[in-house]
Each structure stands twice: as structure tokens, then as C-alpha cells.
Short mmCIF file of C-alpha atoms in Angstrom, two decimals:
data_model
loop_
_atom_site.label_atom_id
_atom_site.label_comp_id
_atom_site.label_asym_id
_atom_site.label_seq_id
_atom_site.Cartn_x
_atom_site.Cartn_y
_atom_site.Cartn_z
CA UNK A 1499 98.33 66.43 114.24
CA UNK A 1500 96.98 68.42 111.32
CA UNK A 1501 99.10 68.50 108.20
CA UNK A 1502 100.53 71.95 107.63
CA UNK A 1503 99.10 73.74 104.60
CA UNK A 1504 101.53 75.33 102.21
CA UNK A 1505 101.07 78.79 100.73
CA UNK A 1506 101.69 77.33 97.28
CA UNK A 1507 98.63 75.05 97.19
CA UNK A 1508 97.27 77.33 94.43
CA UNK A 1509 99.59 78.45 91.62
CA UNK A 1510 101.02 81.86 92.49
CA UNK A 1511 101.23 84.79 90.15
CA UNK A 1512 104.39 85.46 88.19
CA UNK A 1513 105.14 88.84 89.76
CA UNK A 1514 104.72 87.79 93.38
CA UNK A 1515 106.67 84.59 92.88
CA UNK A 1516 109.61 86.52 91.39
CA UNK A 1517 109.56 89.31 93.97
CA UNK A 1518 111.27 88.93 97.36
CA UNK A 1519 110.78 90.43 100.80
CA UNK A 1520 113.27 90.45 103.67
CA UNK A 1521 111.32 89.57 106.82
CA UNK A 1522 112.57 90.13 110.36
CA UNK A 1523 111.19 87.17 112.31
CA UNK A 1524 110.28 87.12 116.00
CA UNK A 1525 113.52 85.30 116.88
CA UNK A 1526 115.58 88.15 115.44
CA UNK A 1527 116.64 86.39 112.25
CA UNK A 1528 115.99 87.81 108.78
CA UNK A 1529 114.45 85.48 106.22
CA UNK A 1530 114.09 86.22 102.52
CA UNK A 1531 110.70 85.09 101.22
CA UNK A 1532 108.86 85.44 97.95
CA UNK A 1533 106.19 88.11 98.04
CA UNK A 1534 103.61 85.37 97.46
CA UNK A 1535 104.69 83.40 100.53
CA UNK A 1536 104.92 86.50 102.71
CA UNK A 1537 101.47 87.76 101.66
CA UNK A 1538 99.96 84.34 102.36
CA UNK A 1539 101.25 84.55 105.92
CA UNK A 1540 100.06 88.13 106.39
CA UNK A 1541 96.61 87.65 104.85
CA UNK A 1542 96.06 84.49 106.88
CA UNK A 1543 96.98 86.37 110.06
CA UNK A 1544 95.14 89.62 109.37
CA UNK A 1545 91.73 88.42 108.15
CA UNK A 1546 89.56 85.37 108.97
CA UNK A 1547 89.89 82.78 106.20
CA UNK A 1548 86.11 82.27 106.40
CA UNK A 1549 85.60 85.70 104.79
CA UNK A 1550 84.47 86.09 101.19
CA UNK A 1551 87.15 85.60 98.49
CA UNK A 1552 86.84 89.21 97.31
CA UNK A 1553 87.31 90.54 100.86
CA UNK A 1554 90.42 88.37 101.20
CA UNK A 1555 91.64 89.66 97.83
CA UNK A 1556 91.19 93.25 99.04
CA UNK A 1557 93.19 92.35 102.15
CA UNK A 1558 95.96 90.89 99.99
CA UNK A 1559 96.12 94.14 97.98
CA UNK A 1560 96.33 96.16 101.19
CA UNK A 1561 99.05 93.89 102.57
CA UNK A 1562 101.10 94.01 99.35
CA UNK A 1563 100.69 97.79 99.09
CA UNK A 1564 101.65 98.38 102.71
CA UNK A 1565 104.69 96.15 102.28
CA UNK A 1566 105.78 98.15 99.24
CA UNK A 1567 105.17 101.42 101.09
CA UNK A 1568 107.10 100.24 104.14
CA UNK A 1569 110.06 99.06 102.06
CA UNK A 1570 110.13 102.34 100.10
CA UNK A 1571 110.37 104.25 103.40
CA UNK A 1572 113.36 102.27 104.67
CA UNK A 1573 111.43 99.65 106.59
CA UNK A 1574 112.91 100.74 109.91
CA UNK A 1575 114.69 97.42 110.39
CA UNK A 1576 118.36 96.88 109.68
CA UNK A 1577 118.70 94.30 106.93
CA UNK A 1578 114.94 93.77 106.59
CA UNK A 1579 112.00 95.33 104.78
CA UNK A 1580 109.33 94.38 107.31
CA UNK A 1581 108.94 92.57 110.62
CA UNK A 1582 106.29 90.21 112.00
CA UNK A 1583 105.16 92.51 114.84
CA UNK A 1584 101.65 93.74 114.03
CA UNK A 1585 102.14 96.87 116.15
CA UNK A 1586 105.00 97.87 113.84
CA UNK A 1587 104.29 96.28 110.44
CA UNK A 1588 101.67 93.57 109.81
CA UNK A 1589 100.45 90.44 111.56
CA UNK A 1590 102.11 87.20 110.51
CA UNK A 1591 101.42 83.50 110.95
CA UNK A 1592 103.27 80.45 109.67
CA UNK A 1593 101.47 77.71 107.73
CA UNK A 1594 102.03 75.37 110.68
CA UNK A 1595 100.43 77.76 113.15
CA UNK A 1596 97.56 78.45 110.76
CA UNK A 1597 96.90 74.72 110.34
CA UNK A 1598 96.60 74.29 114.09
CA UNK A 1599 94.10 77.15 114.23
CA UNK A 1600 92.05 75.95 111.28
CA UNK A 1601 91.91 72.26 112.17
CA UNK A 1602 89.98 70.20 109.63
CA UNK A 1603 89.47 73.28 107.44
CA UNK A 1604 93.21 73.81 107.01
CA UNK A 1605 93.45 72.56 103.42
CA UNK A 1606 90.38 74.53 102.27
CA UNK A 1607 91.43 77.74 103.99
CA UNK A 1608 95.04 77.47 102.84
CA UNK A 1609 93.92 77.24 99.21
CA UNK A 1610 91.48 80.11 99.73
CA UNK A 1611 94.19 82.44 101.04
CA UNK A 1612 96.57 81.42 98.25
CA UNK A 1613 93.87 82.07 95.67
CA UNK A 1614 93.29 85.59 97.03
CA UNK A 1615 96.99 86.38 96.75
CA UNK A 1616 97.29 84.87 93.26
CA UNK A 1617 94.16 86.65 91.98
CA UNK A 1618 95.73 90.01 92.81
CA UNK A 1619 99.25 89.14 91.62
CA UNK A 1620 101.45 92.22 91.93
CA UNK A 1621 98.48 94.56 92.39
CA UNK A 1622 99.07 97.65 94.55
CA UNK A 1623 97.09 100.79 95.33
CA UNK A 1624 98.98 103.94 94.34
CA UNK A 1625 98.66 107.69 94.62
CA UNK A 1626 100.63 109.86 92.20
CA UNK A 1627 102.49 106.74 91.07
CA UNK A 1628 103.70 105.55 94.49
CA UNK A 1629 102.33 102.84 96.83
CA UNK A 1630 100.09 104.31 99.50
CA UNK A 1631 100.16 103.81 103.24
CA UNK A 1632 97.42 101.18 103.00
CA UNK A 1633 96.45 100.95 106.65
CA UNK A 1634 93.43 98.91 107.69
CA UNK A 1635 91.58 97.91 110.83
CA UNK A 1636 88.95 95.47 112.07
CA UNK A 1637 85.56 97.19 112.34
CA UNK A 1638 84.26 100.74 112.13
CA UNK A 1639 81.72 102.62 114.18
CA UNK A 1640 79.66 103.77 111.20
CA UNK A 1641 82.36 105.73 109.39
CA UNK A 1642 86.10 105.43 108.99
CA UNK A 1643 88.37 108.10 110.46
CA UNK A 1644 90.42 110.79 108.76
CA UNK A 1645 94.12 110.09 109.22
CA UNK A 1646 94.64 113.65 110.43
CA UNK A 1647 92.38 113.02 113.43
CA UNK A 1648 94.43 109.99 114.51
CA UNK A 1649 98.02 110.71 113.52
CA UNK A 1650 98.01 114.44 112.87
CA UNK A 1651 98.87 114.31 109.16
CA UNK A 1652 96.33 114.56 106.37
CA UNK A 1653 96.49 112.24 103.37
CA UNK A 1654 94.09 112.65 100.44
CA UNK A 1655 93.25 108.95 100.29
CA UNK A 1656 92.83 108.40 104.06
CA UNK A 1657 89.66 110.39 104.66
CA UNK A 1658 86.43 109.52 106.44
CA UNK A 1659 83.92 107.44 104.45
CA UNK A 1660 80.73 105.73 105.50
CA UNK A 1661 81.35 102.09 106.48
CA UNK A 1662 78.46 99.64 106.23
CA UNK A 1663 79.06 97.09 109.00
CA UNK A 1664 77.14 97.16 112.28
CA UNK A 1665 75.63 95.05 115.02
CA UNK A 1666 76.20 91.80 113.08
CA UNK A 1667 79.92 92.13 113.82
CA UNK A 1668 81.03 90.03 116.82
CA UNK A 1669 81.85 92.23 119.82
CA UNK A 1670 80.79 95.34 117.90
CA UNK A 1671 79.70 96.88 121.20
CA UNK A 1672 81.91 96.24 124.22
CA UNK A 1673 82.29 97.67 127.71
CA UNK A 1674 85.26 98.09 130.00
CA UNK A 1675 84.66 98.77 133.69
CA UNK A 1676 87.41 100.08 135.96
CA UNK A 1677 87.28 101.16 139.58
CA UNK A 1678 88.29 104.69 140.53
CA UNK A 1679 91.47 103.28 142.08
CA UNK A 1680 92.35 101.44 138.87
CA UNK A 1681 91.79 104.57 136.78
CA UNK A 1682 93.83 106.68 139.20
CA UNK A 1683 96.74 104.22 139.11
CA UNK A 1684 96.79 104.01 135.31
CA UNK A 1685 96.44 107.74 134.74
CA UNK A 1686 99.01 108.87 137.29
CA UNK A 1687 101.55 106.31 136.09
CA UNK A 1688 101.35 107.76 132.58
CA UNK A 1689 100.44 111.39 133.37
CA UNK A 1690 101.64 112.25 136.89
CA UNK A 1691 100.62 115.88 136.44
CA UNK A 1692 96.93 114.88 136.36
CA UNK A 1693 94.87 116.17 139.27
CA UNK A 1694 92.65 113.32 140.48
CA UNK A 1695 92.13 114.66 143.99
CA UNK A 1696 88.46 115.56 143.55
CA UNK A 1697 85.29 113.54 143.16
CA UNK A 1698 85.84 110.83 140.49
CA UNK A 1699 82.68 111.93 138.69
CA UNK A 1700 84.58 115.02 137.58
CA UNK A 1701 87.80 113.37 136.46
CA UNK A 1702 86.71 113.17 132.81
CA UNK A 1703 85.59 116.45 131.25
CA UNK A 1704 85.37 118.49 128.05
CA UNK A 1705 84.99 115.50 125.72
CA UNK A 1706 84.95 116.44 122.03
CA UNK A 1707 84.31 114.24 118.98
CA UNK A 1708 85.77 113.99 115.50
CA UNK A 1709 83.56 114.20 112.41
CA UNK A 1710 83.27 110.38 112.39
CA UNK A 1711 82.03 110.24 116.00
CA UNK A 1712 85.22 109.09 117.71
CA UNK A 1713 86.68 110.90 120.70
CA UNK A 1714 88.98 113.66 119.54
CA UNK A 1715 90.01 114.86 122.98
CA UNK A 1716 88.99 114.55 126.61
CA UNK A 1717 90.48 116.03 129.75
CA UNK A 1718 91.46 113.53 132.44
CA UNK A 1719 92.33 115.17 135.69
CA UNK A 1720 92.75 118.42 133.78
CA UNK A 1721 95.20 116.93 131.26
CA UNK A 1722 94.00 116.94 127.64
CA UNK A 1723 94.37 113.50 126.06
CA UNK A 1724 93.51 112.33 122.56
CA UNK A 1725 90.93 109.62 122.11
CA UNK A 1726 93.69 107.30 120.93
CA UNK A 1727 95.72 107.97 124.07
CA UNK A 1728 92.72 107.12 126.26
CA UNK A 1729 92.08 104.00 124.21
CA UNK A 1730 95.65 102.79 124.75
CA UNK A 1731 95.70 103.78 128.41
CA UNK A 1732 92.60 101.78 129.36
CA UNK A 1733 92.79 98.96 126.79
CA UNK A 1734 89.69 99.97 124.83
CA UNK A 1735 88.95 98.40 121.45
CA UNK A 1736 88.56 101.77 119.72
CA UNK A 1737 88.45 105.52 120.32
CA UNK A 1738 84.69 105.54 119.74
CA UNK A 1739 83.57 105.45 123.36
CA UNK A 1740 81.45 107.04 126.04
CA UNK A 1741 82.45 107.05 129.71
CA UNK A 1742 80.16 107.14 132.72
CA UNK A 1743 80.84 107.00 136.45
CA UNK A 1744 78.63 104.97 138.78
CA UNK A 1745 78.65 102.69 141.79
CA UNK A 1746 80.93 100.13 140.12
CA UNK A 1747 83.36 102.76 138.89
CA UNK A 1748 84.00 104.01 135.36
CA UNK A 1749 82.25 102.23 132.49
CA UNK A 1750 83.54 102.77 128.96
CA UNK A 1751 81.00 101.87 126.27
CA UNK A 1752 82.95 101.18 123.06
CA UNK A 1753 81.91 100.66 119.43
CA UNK A 1754 84.08 99.04 116.75
CA UNK A 1755 87.65 97.80 116.90
CA UNK A 1756 90.87 99.42 115.69
CA UNK A 1757 92.25 102.86 114.86
CA UNK A 1758 89.55 103.44 112.24
CA UNK A 1759 91.74 104.65 109.35
CA UNK A 1760 91.68 103.07 105.88
CA UNK A 1761 89.89 99.84 105.04
CA UNK A 1762 87.51 98.28 107.53
CA UNK A 1763 87.94 94.52 107.26
CA UNK A 1764 84.40 93.85 108.46
CA UNK A 1765 83.13 96.48 106.05
CA UNK A 1766 84.99 94.77 103.21
CA UNK A 1767 83.37 91.46 104.17
CA UNK A 1768 79.92 93.07 104.24
CA UNK A 1769 80.41 94.63 100.80
CA UNK A 1770 81.56 91.31 99.32
CA UNK A 1771 79.04 89.07 101.07
CA UNK A 1772 75.92 91.24 100.95
CA UNK A 1773 76.44 93.15 97.71
CA UNK A 1774 78.84 91.04 95.67
CA UNK A 1775 81.46 93.78 95.42
CA UNK A 1776 84.85 93.01 93.92
CA UNK A 1777 88.16 93.73 95.58
CA UNK A 1778 88.65 96.63 93.14
CA UNK A 1779 85.37 98.20 94.27
CA UNK A 1780 86.22 97.66 97.94
CA UNK A 1781 89.63 99.31 97.57
CA UNK A 1782 88.12 102.20 95.58
CA UNK A 1783 85.53 102.76 98.31
CA UNK A 1784 87.88 102.84 101.29
CA UNK A 1785 90.78 104.68 99.61
CA UNK A 1786 89.18 107.37 97.42
CA UNK A 1787 91.09 108.72 94.44
CA UNK A 1788 93.62 105.93 94.01
CA UNK A 1789 94.99 104.15 90.98
CA UNK A 1790 95.15 100.37 91.15
CA UNK A 1791 98.09 98.94 89.23
CA UNK A 1792 100.41 95.98 89.02
CA UNK A 1793 103.73 97.00 90.46
CA UNK A 1794 106.02 98.48 87.79
CA UNK A 1795 103.23 98.22 85.21
CA UNK A 1796 101.02 100.86 83.66
CA UNK A 1797 98.04 101.80 85.85
CA UNK A 1798 94.93 99.67 85.55
CA UNK A 1799 91.56 101.37 85.41
CA UNK A 1800 90.31 102.13 88.90
CA UNK A 1801 86.69 101.18 89.42
CA UNK A 1802 84.67 103.90 91.09
CA UNK A 1803 82.25 102.93 93.85
CA UNK A 1804 78.59 102.91 92.91
CA UNK A 1805 76.55 105.91 93.95
CA UNK A 1806 74.33 103.65 96.06
CA UNK A 1807 77.23 102.83 98.34
CA UNK A 1808 77.78 106.50 99.05
CA UNK A 1809 74.11 107.45 99.22
CA UNK A 1810 74.17 107.82 103.00
CA UNK A 1811 77.73 108.88 103.74
CA UNK A 1812 79.01 109.66 107.20
CA UNK A 1813 79.77 113.25 108.15
CA UNK A 1814 81.89 114.83 105.46
CA UNK A 1815 85.45 115.32 106.68
CA UNK A 1816 86.44 118.93 106.98
CA UNK A 1817 89.81 120.22 105.86
CA UNK A 1818 92.24 119.83 108.71
CA UNK A 1819 94.43 122.89 109.30
CA UNK A 1820 97.86 122.55 110.78
CA UNK A 1821 97.23 121.80 114.49
CA UNK A 1822 97.76 124.54 117.03
CA UNK A 1823 100.94 124.00 119.01
CA UNK A 1824 100.35 122.42 122.40
CA UNK A 1825 101.07 124.57 125.45
CA UNK A 1826 104.03 123.53 127.60
CA UNK A 1827 103.41 123.69 131.33
CA UNK A 1828 106.10 121.25 132.45
CA UNK A 1829 109.30 122.49 134.10
CA UNK A 1830 112.65 120.70 133.85
CA UNK A 1831 113.91 118.61 136.73
CA UNK A 1832 117.51 117.71 137.42
CA UNK A 1833 119.26 116.58 134.23
CA UNK A 1834 116.28 117.63 132.07
CA UNK A 1835 115.89 120.56 129.69
CA UNK A 1836 113.39 122.27 127.43
CA UNK A 1837 113.82 122.11 123.66
CA UNK A 1838 111.93 123.24 120.58
CA UNK A 1839 111.26 121.41 117.34
CA UNK A 1840 113.09 123.58 114.81
CA UNK A 1841 115.07 121.58 112.27
CA UNK A 1842 112.16 120.59 110.03
CA UNK A 1843 110.24 122.27 107.22
CA UNK A 1844 107.21 124.39 108.06
CA UNK A 1845 104.86 121.88 106.44
CA UNK A 1846 106.56 118.83 107.95
CA UNK A 1847 106.39 117.16 111.37
CA UNK A 1848 108.57 115.20 113.77
CA UNK A 1849 107.40 111.72 114.78
CA UNK A 1850 107.07 111.04 118.51
CA UNK A 1851 107.58 107.28 118.74
CA UNK A 1852 106.75 104.68 121.38
CA UNK A 1853 110.26 103.21 121.21
CA UNK A 1854 113.62 104.77 120.24
CA UNK A 1855 113.86 103.37 116.73
CA UNK A 1856 112.49 104.23 113.29
CA UNK A 1857 110.17 101.23 113.35
CA UNK A 1858 108.56 102.31 116.63
CA UNK A 1859 104.85 103.05 116.75
CA UNK A 1860 104.10 106.71 116.05
CA UNK A 1861 102.26 108.17 119.06
CA UNK A 1862 101.77 111.64 117.60
CA UNK A 1863 103.41 114.22 115.36
CA UNK A 1864 105.17 117.32 116.64
CA UNK A 1865 105.15 120.44 114.52
CA UNK A 1866 107.76 123.14 114.04
CA UNK A 1867 107.90 125.40 117.07
CA UNK A 1868 106.54 122.79 119.50
CA UNK A 1869 108.20 122.82 122.91
CA UNK A 1870 109.10 119.53 124.59
CA UNK A 1871 110.68 118.53 127.87
CA UNK A 1872 113.74 116.36 127.23
CA UNK A 1873 113.92 113.74 129.98
CA UNK A 1874 117.12 111.96 129.00
CA UNK A 1875 119.37 110.86 126.17
CA UNK A 1876 118.91 107.23 125.18
CA UNK A 1877 121.51 104.48 124.81
CA UNK A 1878 120.34 104.31 121.19
CA UNK A 1879 122.51 106.87 119.46
CA UNK A 1880 120.76 110.05 118.38
CA UNK A 1881 117.53 109.46 120.31
CA UNK A 1882 116.13 111.33 123.31
CA UNK A 1883 113.15 110.64 125.53
CA UNK A 1884 110.79 113.62 125.63
CA UNK A 1885 107.49 114.62 127.13
CA UNK A 1886 104.76 117.04 126.14
CA UNK A 1887 101.75 117.97 128.22
CA UNK A 1888 99.83 115.06 126.64
CA UNK A 1889 102.29 112.34 125.70
CA UNK A 1890 105.71 110.84 126.32
CA UNK A 1891 107.94 109.11 123.78
CA UNK A 1892 111.12 109.27 121.74
CA UNK A 1893 112.39 111.57 118.98
CA UNK A 1894 115.61 112.06 117.03
CA UNK A 1895 117.57 114.79 118.85
CA UNK A 1896 119.01 116.46 115.76
CA UNK A 1897 115.60 117.99 115.00
CA UNK A 1898 115.48 119.79 118.37
CA UNK A 1899 117.14 122.99 119.56
CA UNK A 1900 117.83 123.21 123.28
CA UNK A 1901 116.52 126.33 124.95
CA UNK A 1902 118.94 128.39 127.01
CA UNK A 1903 117.84 129.17 130.59
#
């Protein structure tokens, strides 16, 4: 058996060693860890330890910043700041599990991860003095995505920028092939109102793209779905895809991996390995307009990316207006009713979540005046299951007003 590396193989920074994080583990218990130990586990899980030290340092800053942001927004977990579910918070691996994965390189890689955390001791990316939502993903399709195109809300530091990685990335281009029967089964299970009665070659129509080249929307059986919804429905690696119908069925040709917002991990590796960029430069490039600072300290000077890195930018993101409200064509069945999002500010939105809890994945944002079909009240107090013409999920009922027949 391989000896388990310890996150403390390299001296940790003073701030991270004196800061604590309450972590909800997979077994349901809550464990208090130092920030240094927690970030070691996250960085080791989120990015290959073979990456350049400066790329790993950038990942550590993102992980620390996201942890701070999550904790400042309530965490969504009773008695804990974060959890170990990557679909909710961040990926997580224990030193023992990491050692098994790394084999004979365990000692070297353990020290490398610890060094990345220590080198960025306490460092967070901030906007207007507060930690940002420092999201990240695996590999881009030429440009990162504007947050508004994925989640419906615009943030000044989560805008589309050119990302340098390409065909050298493993599995950069992938394909998924599904028969017409498989597509029909998946679509109708999630969107029973879809009309898939005609020739399969016409099931997908009216595909539109975002400024970064990802699918913004496509109609499937007449139902308008976001690129992200299609990605989740068919298990695609990203929303940058093309779809064709042939003898073998539907073939999805996909580029990149992940939601596309924030820092591209493969892009960070390319910048560090090919151009010797520091973690400060990487963070400045992927999150424009930020201030990098040690938590509770005065801001440090933020390094601006060199002009050469932005010489061939991707399509400039356009200002995103408040989305037009989605039409409601559904009619209530027995025990169901229509409701309208009313109890929020005009410039705010209501999160439609995958599960009925505040830590659930956000599927989309509903704006004031949006109609929804309420399917049922949930056992979880205050939550209802709702459906729009394009998605189904859970919202807090107090923000809805039931419509009278």
C-alpha cells in the first residue's frame, strides 16, 4: 500500500492555518478543518497535480475565494460552510484517496499541492471588497462564456474572454451518438409536451449560438431548450455542440468540457506552461476587473494581463438585457395551479433549483412576472415543485402568488 500523503508536507501559511472551514462530508457528518487542509483536498481533487505550480496556485485562489463566497452566502448546509459534492460546492478528495490515485508520485504531488496552497496563503479574488463567485471549469471551446448566457444573471467579472487551449487538451473534441428511440425516451421523460411524432431529422430546429459559440437555445420537438439543458439531458461534455441526424441516429459533436464560465483550468495550465504566467496574471485574465487581496487585509496590486494575451480576443460579449419572460402554454392538472413570481425586486430573480434546498444546483433564474405551473408542495417546508415551458425544478413558495381561476 502507498503511504498516505499529508496536506502539511510543506509549511502552511499563517492565515490558512488559523482559519477554519466547516465541511459537510459524504457520510453526513460535519468536520471542522483548517482552510489549509480543506484547500489541499479541493485543489488535489479539482486539478491534476501534474499541472504547473502557477496553475495549481491559481486553482487554490479560486477554491479559497469560492469557499469564502459560499460561506458568506449561508453555505446552504445546516451547520456547515461547504460540502464535498462537486455539483453543489467543490470536488474533494482525502489524502488517502489521493495517494492511491497518485501511486509512486504521491509524495511529490502532495508537496506540490501543499506548496500551491501555501504560496497563496489567504489570497482571495474580490470585487468591490467582497469575495467573488470564483467558478471554474475544465476546458474552453476558444472563449469562456458570459455568466448571463448560462445562469441568466450578469456579473462584471464573469464575462467572455479568449481562452488559449485547444486540440492539445485530452478529449477536447468528443462525440455522443444516440438512436432516435434513445433521444425520444430521454426528451419525453423530461419534456412530455415535446412533439416527436415526425421525421427525426426535424426534431432539432432553430439552433442559436451565444457570442462565445456555445448553443444558446435549440428547439427539440418544438420545445425551446437552453444549450445547458440539452447538455445535461444527453450527457454532453459542454454546451458547445453541433447535432446531426444520420443512419446511426443523432450525433452530437462537442468541444471543450464544463459550463464555460470563469477560469478554464486547461487554459490556466497553458498560460503557465507555455508562457510562464503567474497565478496573479492567470486570475487577472479570467476574471477581469478584480482586486486580489489577502482576506481581511488591504488589497494587493492586481496585475493586468499583457496586451499580447488579449490580442486575438473572442467575440466581445454584448450587454445582456433582462431576459424576456418565457411564455406559459401549460395548463394545470388535478391538484396543480398557476402562479406568478411576484415577491422579488424588479432587478432580482428567483432561483429554480434541481433539488428543494438552498444548496441545490441552480437550473435557471425566474424573473418578476414569470408564470409557472406549480406541480406540488414538497415535504421540505416552504418549497414547491414547479414547471415552466422549458424546465422543471423547485422554488421557495413565498416568492410566488397563486393565480385565481
